[in-house]
Short mmCIF file of N, CA and C in Angstrom, two decimals:
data_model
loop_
_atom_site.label_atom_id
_atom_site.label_comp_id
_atom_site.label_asym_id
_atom_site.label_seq_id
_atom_site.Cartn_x
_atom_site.Cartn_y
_atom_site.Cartn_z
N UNK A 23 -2.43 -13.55 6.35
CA UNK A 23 -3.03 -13.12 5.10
C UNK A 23 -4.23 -14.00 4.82
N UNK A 24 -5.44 -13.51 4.28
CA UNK A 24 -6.20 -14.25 3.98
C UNK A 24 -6.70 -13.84 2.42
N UNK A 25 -7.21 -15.06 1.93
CA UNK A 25 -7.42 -15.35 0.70
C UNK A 25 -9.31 -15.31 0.47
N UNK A 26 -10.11 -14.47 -0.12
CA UNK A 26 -11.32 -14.31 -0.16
C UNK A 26 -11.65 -14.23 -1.81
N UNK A 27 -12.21 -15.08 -2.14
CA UNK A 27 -13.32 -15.39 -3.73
C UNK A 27 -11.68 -14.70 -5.05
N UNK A 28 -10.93 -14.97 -5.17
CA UNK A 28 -9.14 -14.63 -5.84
C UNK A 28 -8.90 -13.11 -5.14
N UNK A 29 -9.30 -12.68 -3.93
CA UNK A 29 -8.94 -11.50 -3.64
C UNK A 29 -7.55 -12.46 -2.27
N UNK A 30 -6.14 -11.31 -2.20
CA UNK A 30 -5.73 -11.49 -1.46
C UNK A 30 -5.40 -10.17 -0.21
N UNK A 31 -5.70 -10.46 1.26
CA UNK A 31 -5.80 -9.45 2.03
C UNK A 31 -4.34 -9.43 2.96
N UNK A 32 -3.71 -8.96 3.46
CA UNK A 32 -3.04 -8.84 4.22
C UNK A 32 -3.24 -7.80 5.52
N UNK A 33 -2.52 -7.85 6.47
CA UNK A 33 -2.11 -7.04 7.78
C UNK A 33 -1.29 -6.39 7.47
N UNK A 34 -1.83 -5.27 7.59
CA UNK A 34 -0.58 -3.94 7.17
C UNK A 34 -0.56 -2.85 8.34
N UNK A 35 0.39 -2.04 8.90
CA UNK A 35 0.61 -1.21 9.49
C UNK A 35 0.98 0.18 8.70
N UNK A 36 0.07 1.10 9.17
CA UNK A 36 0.60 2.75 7.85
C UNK A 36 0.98 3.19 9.20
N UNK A 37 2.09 4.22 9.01
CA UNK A 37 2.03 5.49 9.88
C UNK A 37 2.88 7.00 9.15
N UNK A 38 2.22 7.98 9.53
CA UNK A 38 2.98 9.50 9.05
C UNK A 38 4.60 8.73 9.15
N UNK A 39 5.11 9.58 8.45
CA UNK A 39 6.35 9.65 8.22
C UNK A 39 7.47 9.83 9.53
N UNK A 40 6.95 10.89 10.27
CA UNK A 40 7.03 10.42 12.11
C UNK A 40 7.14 9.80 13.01
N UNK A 41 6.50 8.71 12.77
CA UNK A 41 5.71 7.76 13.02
C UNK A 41 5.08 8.24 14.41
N UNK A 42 4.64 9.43 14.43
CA UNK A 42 3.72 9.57 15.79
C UNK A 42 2.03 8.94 15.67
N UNK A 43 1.08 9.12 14.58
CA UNK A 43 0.56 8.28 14.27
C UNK A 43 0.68 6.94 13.64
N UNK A 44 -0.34 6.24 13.87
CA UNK A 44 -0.09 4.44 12.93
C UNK A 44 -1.60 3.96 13.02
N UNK A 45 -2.04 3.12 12.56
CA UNK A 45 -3.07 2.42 12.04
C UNK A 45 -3.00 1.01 12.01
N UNK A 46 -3.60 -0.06 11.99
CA UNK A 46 -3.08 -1.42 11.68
C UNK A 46 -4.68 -1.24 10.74
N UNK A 47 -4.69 -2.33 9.69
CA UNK A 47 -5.50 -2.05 8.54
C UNK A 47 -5.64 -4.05 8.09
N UNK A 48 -6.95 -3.96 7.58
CA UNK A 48 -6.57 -5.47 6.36
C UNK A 48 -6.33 -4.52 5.14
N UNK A 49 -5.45 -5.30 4.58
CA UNK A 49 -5.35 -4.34 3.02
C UNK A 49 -5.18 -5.55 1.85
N UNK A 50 -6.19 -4.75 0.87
CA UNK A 50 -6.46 -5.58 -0.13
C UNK A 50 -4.80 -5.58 -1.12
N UNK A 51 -4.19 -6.96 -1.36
CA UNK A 51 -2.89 -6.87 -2.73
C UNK A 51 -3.85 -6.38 -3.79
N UNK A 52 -3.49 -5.53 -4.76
CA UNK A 52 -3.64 -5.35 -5.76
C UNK A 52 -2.27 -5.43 -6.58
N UNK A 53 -1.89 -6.16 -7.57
CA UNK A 53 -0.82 -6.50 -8.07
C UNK A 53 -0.68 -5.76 -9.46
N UNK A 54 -1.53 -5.24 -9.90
CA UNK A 54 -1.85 -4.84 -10.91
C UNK A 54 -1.93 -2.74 -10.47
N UNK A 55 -1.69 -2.47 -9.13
CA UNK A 55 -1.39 -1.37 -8.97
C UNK A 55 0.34 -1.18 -8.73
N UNK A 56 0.73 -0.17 -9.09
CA UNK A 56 1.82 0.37 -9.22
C UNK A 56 1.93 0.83 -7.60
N UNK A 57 1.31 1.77 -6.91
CA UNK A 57 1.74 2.35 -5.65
C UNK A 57 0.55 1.72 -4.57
N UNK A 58 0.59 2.35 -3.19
CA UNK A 58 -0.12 2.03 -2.66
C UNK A 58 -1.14 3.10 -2.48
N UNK A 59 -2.76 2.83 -2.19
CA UNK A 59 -3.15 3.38 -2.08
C UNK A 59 -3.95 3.88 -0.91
N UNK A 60 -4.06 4.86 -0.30
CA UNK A 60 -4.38 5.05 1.02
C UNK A 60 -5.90 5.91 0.87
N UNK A 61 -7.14 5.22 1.72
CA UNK A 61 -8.41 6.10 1.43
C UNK A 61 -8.08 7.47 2.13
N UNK A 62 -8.56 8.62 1.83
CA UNK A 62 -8.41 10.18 2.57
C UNK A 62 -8.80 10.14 3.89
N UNK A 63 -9.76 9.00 4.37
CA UNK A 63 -9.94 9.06 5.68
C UNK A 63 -9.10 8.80 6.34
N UNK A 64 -8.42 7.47 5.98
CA UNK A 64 -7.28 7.28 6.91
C UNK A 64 -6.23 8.22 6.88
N UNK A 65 -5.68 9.03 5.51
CA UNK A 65 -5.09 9.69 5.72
C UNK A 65 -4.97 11.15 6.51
N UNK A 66 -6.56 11.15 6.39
CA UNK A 66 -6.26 12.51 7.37
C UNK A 66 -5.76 12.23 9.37
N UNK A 67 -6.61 10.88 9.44
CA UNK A 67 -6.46 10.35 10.59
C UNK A 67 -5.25 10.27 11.28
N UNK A 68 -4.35 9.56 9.97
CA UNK A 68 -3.32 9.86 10.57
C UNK A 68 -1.89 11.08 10.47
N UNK A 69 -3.11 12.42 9.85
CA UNK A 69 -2.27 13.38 9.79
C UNK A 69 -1.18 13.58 8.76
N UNK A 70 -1.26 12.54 7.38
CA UNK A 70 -1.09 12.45 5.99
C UNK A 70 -1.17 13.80 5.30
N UNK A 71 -0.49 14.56 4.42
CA UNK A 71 -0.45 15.26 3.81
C UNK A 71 -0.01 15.03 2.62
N UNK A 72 -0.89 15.67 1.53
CA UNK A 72 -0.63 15.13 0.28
C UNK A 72 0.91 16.43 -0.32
N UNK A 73 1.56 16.04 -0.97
CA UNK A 73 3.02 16.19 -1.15
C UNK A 73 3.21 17.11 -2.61
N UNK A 74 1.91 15.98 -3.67
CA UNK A 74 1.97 16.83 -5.18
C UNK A 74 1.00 15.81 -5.44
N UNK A 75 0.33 16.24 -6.49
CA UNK A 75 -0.71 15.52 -7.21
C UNK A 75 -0.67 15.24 -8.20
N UNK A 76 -0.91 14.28 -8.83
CA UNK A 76 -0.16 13.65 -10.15
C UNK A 76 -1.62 12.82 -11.25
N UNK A 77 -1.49 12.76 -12.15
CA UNK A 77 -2.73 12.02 -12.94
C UNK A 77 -2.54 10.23 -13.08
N UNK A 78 -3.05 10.04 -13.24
CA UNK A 78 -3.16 8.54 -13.06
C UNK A 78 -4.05 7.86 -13.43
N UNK A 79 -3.92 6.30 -13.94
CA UNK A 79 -4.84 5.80 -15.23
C UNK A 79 -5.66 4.66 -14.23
N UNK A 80 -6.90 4.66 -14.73
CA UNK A 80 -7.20 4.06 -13.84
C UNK A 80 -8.25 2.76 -14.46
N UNK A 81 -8.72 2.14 -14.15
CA UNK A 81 -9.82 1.08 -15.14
C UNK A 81 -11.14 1.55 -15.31
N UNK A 82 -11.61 2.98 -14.67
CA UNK A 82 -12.16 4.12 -15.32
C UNK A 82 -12.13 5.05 -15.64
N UNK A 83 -10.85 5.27 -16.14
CA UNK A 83 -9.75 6.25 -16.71
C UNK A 83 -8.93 6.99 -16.07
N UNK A 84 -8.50 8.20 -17.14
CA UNK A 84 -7.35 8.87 -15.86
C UNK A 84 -8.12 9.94 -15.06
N UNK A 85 -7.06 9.84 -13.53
CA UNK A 85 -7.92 11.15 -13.04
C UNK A 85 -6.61 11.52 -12.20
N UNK A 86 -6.96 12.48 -11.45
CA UNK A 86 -5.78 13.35 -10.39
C UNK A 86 -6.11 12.70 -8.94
N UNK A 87 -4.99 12.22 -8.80
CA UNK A 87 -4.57 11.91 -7.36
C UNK A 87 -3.66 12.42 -6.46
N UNK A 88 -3.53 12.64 -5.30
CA UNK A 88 -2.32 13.31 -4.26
C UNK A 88 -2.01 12.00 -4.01
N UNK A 89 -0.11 12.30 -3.48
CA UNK A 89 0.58 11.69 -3.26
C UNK A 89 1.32 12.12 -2.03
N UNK A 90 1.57 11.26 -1.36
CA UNK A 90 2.61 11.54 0.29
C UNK A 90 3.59 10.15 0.43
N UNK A 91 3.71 10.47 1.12
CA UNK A 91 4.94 9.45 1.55
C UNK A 91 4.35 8.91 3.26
N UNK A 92 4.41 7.54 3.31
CA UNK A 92 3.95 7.20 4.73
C UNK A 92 4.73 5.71 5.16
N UNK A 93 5.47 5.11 6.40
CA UNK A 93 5.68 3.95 6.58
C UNK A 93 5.00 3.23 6.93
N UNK A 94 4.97 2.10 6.21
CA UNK A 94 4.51 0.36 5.99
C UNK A 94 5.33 -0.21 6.39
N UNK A 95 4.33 -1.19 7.23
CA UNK A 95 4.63 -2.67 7.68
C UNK A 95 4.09 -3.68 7.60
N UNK A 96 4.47 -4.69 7.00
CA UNK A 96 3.73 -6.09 6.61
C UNK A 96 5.28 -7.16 7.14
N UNK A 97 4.06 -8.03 7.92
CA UNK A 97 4.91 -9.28 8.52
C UNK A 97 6.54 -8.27 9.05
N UNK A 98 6.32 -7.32 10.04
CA UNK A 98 7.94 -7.04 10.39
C UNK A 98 9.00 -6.30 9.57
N UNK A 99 8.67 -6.48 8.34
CA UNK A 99 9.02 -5.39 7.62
C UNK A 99 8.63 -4.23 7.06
N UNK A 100 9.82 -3.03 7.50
CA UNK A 100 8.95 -1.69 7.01
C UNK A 100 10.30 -0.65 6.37
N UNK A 101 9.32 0.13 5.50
CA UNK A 101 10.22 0.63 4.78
C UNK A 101 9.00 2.11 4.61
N UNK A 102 9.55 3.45 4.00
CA UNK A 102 8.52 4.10 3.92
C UNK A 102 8.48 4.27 2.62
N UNK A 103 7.22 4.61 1.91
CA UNK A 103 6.91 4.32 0.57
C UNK A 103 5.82 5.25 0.33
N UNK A 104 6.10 5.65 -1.05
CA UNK A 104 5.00 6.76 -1.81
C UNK A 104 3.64 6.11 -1.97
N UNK A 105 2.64 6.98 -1.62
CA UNK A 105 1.43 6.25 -1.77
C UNK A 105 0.56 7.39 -2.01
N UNK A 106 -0.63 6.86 -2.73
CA UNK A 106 -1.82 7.92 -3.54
C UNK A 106 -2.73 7.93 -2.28
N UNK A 107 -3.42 9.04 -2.49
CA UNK A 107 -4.53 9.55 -1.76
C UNK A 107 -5.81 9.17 -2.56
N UNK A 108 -6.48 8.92 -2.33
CA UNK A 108 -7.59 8.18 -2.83
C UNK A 108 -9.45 8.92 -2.19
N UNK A 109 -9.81 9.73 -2.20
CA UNK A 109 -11.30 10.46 -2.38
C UNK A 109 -12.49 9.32 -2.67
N UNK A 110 -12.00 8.49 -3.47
CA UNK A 110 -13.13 7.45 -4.54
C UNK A 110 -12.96 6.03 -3.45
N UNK A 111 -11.79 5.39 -3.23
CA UNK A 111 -11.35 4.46 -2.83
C UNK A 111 -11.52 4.36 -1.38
N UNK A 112 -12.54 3.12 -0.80
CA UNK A 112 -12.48 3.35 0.52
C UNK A 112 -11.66 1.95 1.31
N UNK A 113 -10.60 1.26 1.10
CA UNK A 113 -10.17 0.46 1.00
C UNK A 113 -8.56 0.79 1.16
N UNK A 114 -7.38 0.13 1.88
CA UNK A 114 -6.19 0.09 1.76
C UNK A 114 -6.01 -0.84 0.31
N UNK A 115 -5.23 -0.10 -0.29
CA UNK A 115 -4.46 -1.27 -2.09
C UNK A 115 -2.94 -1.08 -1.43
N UNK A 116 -2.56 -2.23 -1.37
CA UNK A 116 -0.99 -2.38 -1.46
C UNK A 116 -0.95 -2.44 -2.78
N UNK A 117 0.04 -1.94 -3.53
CA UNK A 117 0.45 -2.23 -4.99
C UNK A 117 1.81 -3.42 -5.31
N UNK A 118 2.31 -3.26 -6.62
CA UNK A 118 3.32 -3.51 -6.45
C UNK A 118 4.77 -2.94 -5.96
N UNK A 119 5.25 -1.96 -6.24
CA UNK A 119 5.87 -0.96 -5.65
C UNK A 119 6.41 -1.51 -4.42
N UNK A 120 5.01 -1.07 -3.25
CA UNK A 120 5.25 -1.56 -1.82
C UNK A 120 5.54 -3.12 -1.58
N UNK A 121 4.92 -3.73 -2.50
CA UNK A 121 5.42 -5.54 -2.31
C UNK A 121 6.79 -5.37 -2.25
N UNK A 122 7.33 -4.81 -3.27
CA UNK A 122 8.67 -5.20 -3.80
C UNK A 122 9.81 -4.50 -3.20
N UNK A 123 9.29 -3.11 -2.49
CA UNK A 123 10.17 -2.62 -1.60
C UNK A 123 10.76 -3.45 -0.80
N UNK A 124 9.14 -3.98 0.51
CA UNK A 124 9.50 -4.76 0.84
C UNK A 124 10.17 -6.52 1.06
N UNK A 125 10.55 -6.91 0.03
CA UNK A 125 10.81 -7.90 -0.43
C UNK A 125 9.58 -9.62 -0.33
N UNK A 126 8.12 -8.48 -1.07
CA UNK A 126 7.27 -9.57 -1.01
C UNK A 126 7.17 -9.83 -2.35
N UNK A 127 6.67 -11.02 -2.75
CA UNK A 127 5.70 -11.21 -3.98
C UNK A 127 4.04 -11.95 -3.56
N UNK A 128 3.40 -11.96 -5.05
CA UNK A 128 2.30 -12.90 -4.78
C UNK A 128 2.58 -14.93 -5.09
N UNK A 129 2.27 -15.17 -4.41
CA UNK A 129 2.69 -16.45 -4.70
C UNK A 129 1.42 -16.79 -6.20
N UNK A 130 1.36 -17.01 -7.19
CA UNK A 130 0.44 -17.48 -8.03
C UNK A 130 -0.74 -18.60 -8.11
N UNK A 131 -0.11 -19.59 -7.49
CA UNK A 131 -0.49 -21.22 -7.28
C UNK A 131 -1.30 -20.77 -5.85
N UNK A 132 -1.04 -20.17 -4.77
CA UNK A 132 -1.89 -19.83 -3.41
C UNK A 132 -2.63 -18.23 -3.29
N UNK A 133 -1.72 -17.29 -4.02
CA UNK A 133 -2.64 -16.00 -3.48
C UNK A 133 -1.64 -15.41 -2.27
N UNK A 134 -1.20 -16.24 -1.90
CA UNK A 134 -0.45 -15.61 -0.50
C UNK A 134 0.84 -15.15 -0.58
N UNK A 135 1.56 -14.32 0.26
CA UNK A 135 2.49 -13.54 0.16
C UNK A 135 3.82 -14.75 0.37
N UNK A 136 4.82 -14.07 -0.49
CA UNK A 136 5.95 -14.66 -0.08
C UNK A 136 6.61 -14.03 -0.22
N UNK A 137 8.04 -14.24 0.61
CA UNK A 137 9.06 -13.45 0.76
C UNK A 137 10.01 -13.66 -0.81
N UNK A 138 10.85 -12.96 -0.75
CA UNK A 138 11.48 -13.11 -1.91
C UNK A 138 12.88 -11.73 -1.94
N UNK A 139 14.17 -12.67 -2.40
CA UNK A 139 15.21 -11.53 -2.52
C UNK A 139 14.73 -10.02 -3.05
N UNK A 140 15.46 -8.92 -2.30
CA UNK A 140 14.83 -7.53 -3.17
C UNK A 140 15.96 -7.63 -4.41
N UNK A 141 15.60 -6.71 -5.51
CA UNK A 141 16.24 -6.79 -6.66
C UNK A 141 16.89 -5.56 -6.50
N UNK A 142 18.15 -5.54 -6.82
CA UNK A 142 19.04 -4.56 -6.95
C UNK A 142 18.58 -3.91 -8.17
N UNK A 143 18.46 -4.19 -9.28
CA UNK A 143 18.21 -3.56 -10.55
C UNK A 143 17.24 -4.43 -11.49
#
């Protein structure tokens, strides 16, 4: 993971739900996002289909996004997880959601990922 001007990046792996396609990606944490977000390029690339489209608030307001389902991997762990389709966004966003699936957090004091028990409830 690397740490750039308070941005934190990680190594992430996406693939279809199949997993006949996959990708390896840097992807920006965004902690302050709820899901992950995937740009349309990659998703078509890897044969992503959006599932339902849903509205969503954004820090320049709300707008309509598609949603699919695709598996993630960061550091060895993978789990598959709902993620937005993104038109505007040309960038991988891990959110929180996908941190916490996978049993990451942000460390505060470094920026960098740490592992951490998943929460039952």
């Amino acid at each position: 993971m690397v740490i750039e001007v308070g941005h934190s990046w990680v190594e992430v792996e996406i693939s279809d739900l199949e997993k006949k396609r996959s990708t390896v990606v840097k992807a920006l944490v965004d902690t302050g996002a709820s899901l992950t977000v995937l740009p349309e390029k990659i998703a078509e690339e890897l044969g992503v289909h959006a599932t339902s489209e849903e509205k969503v608030i954004t820090g320049a307001g709300e707008i309509k996004v598609k949603s699919a389902g695709v598996w993630i991997k960061i550091r060895g762990r993978e789990k598959t997880n709902p993620i937005w389709i993104s038109d505007i966004i040309d960038k991988v966003l891990i959110g929180a959601v996908t941190l916490e699936s996978l049993g990451f957090t942000v460390d505060p004091r470094t920026g960098m990922l740490r592992e951490e028990p998943l929460l039952l409830y």
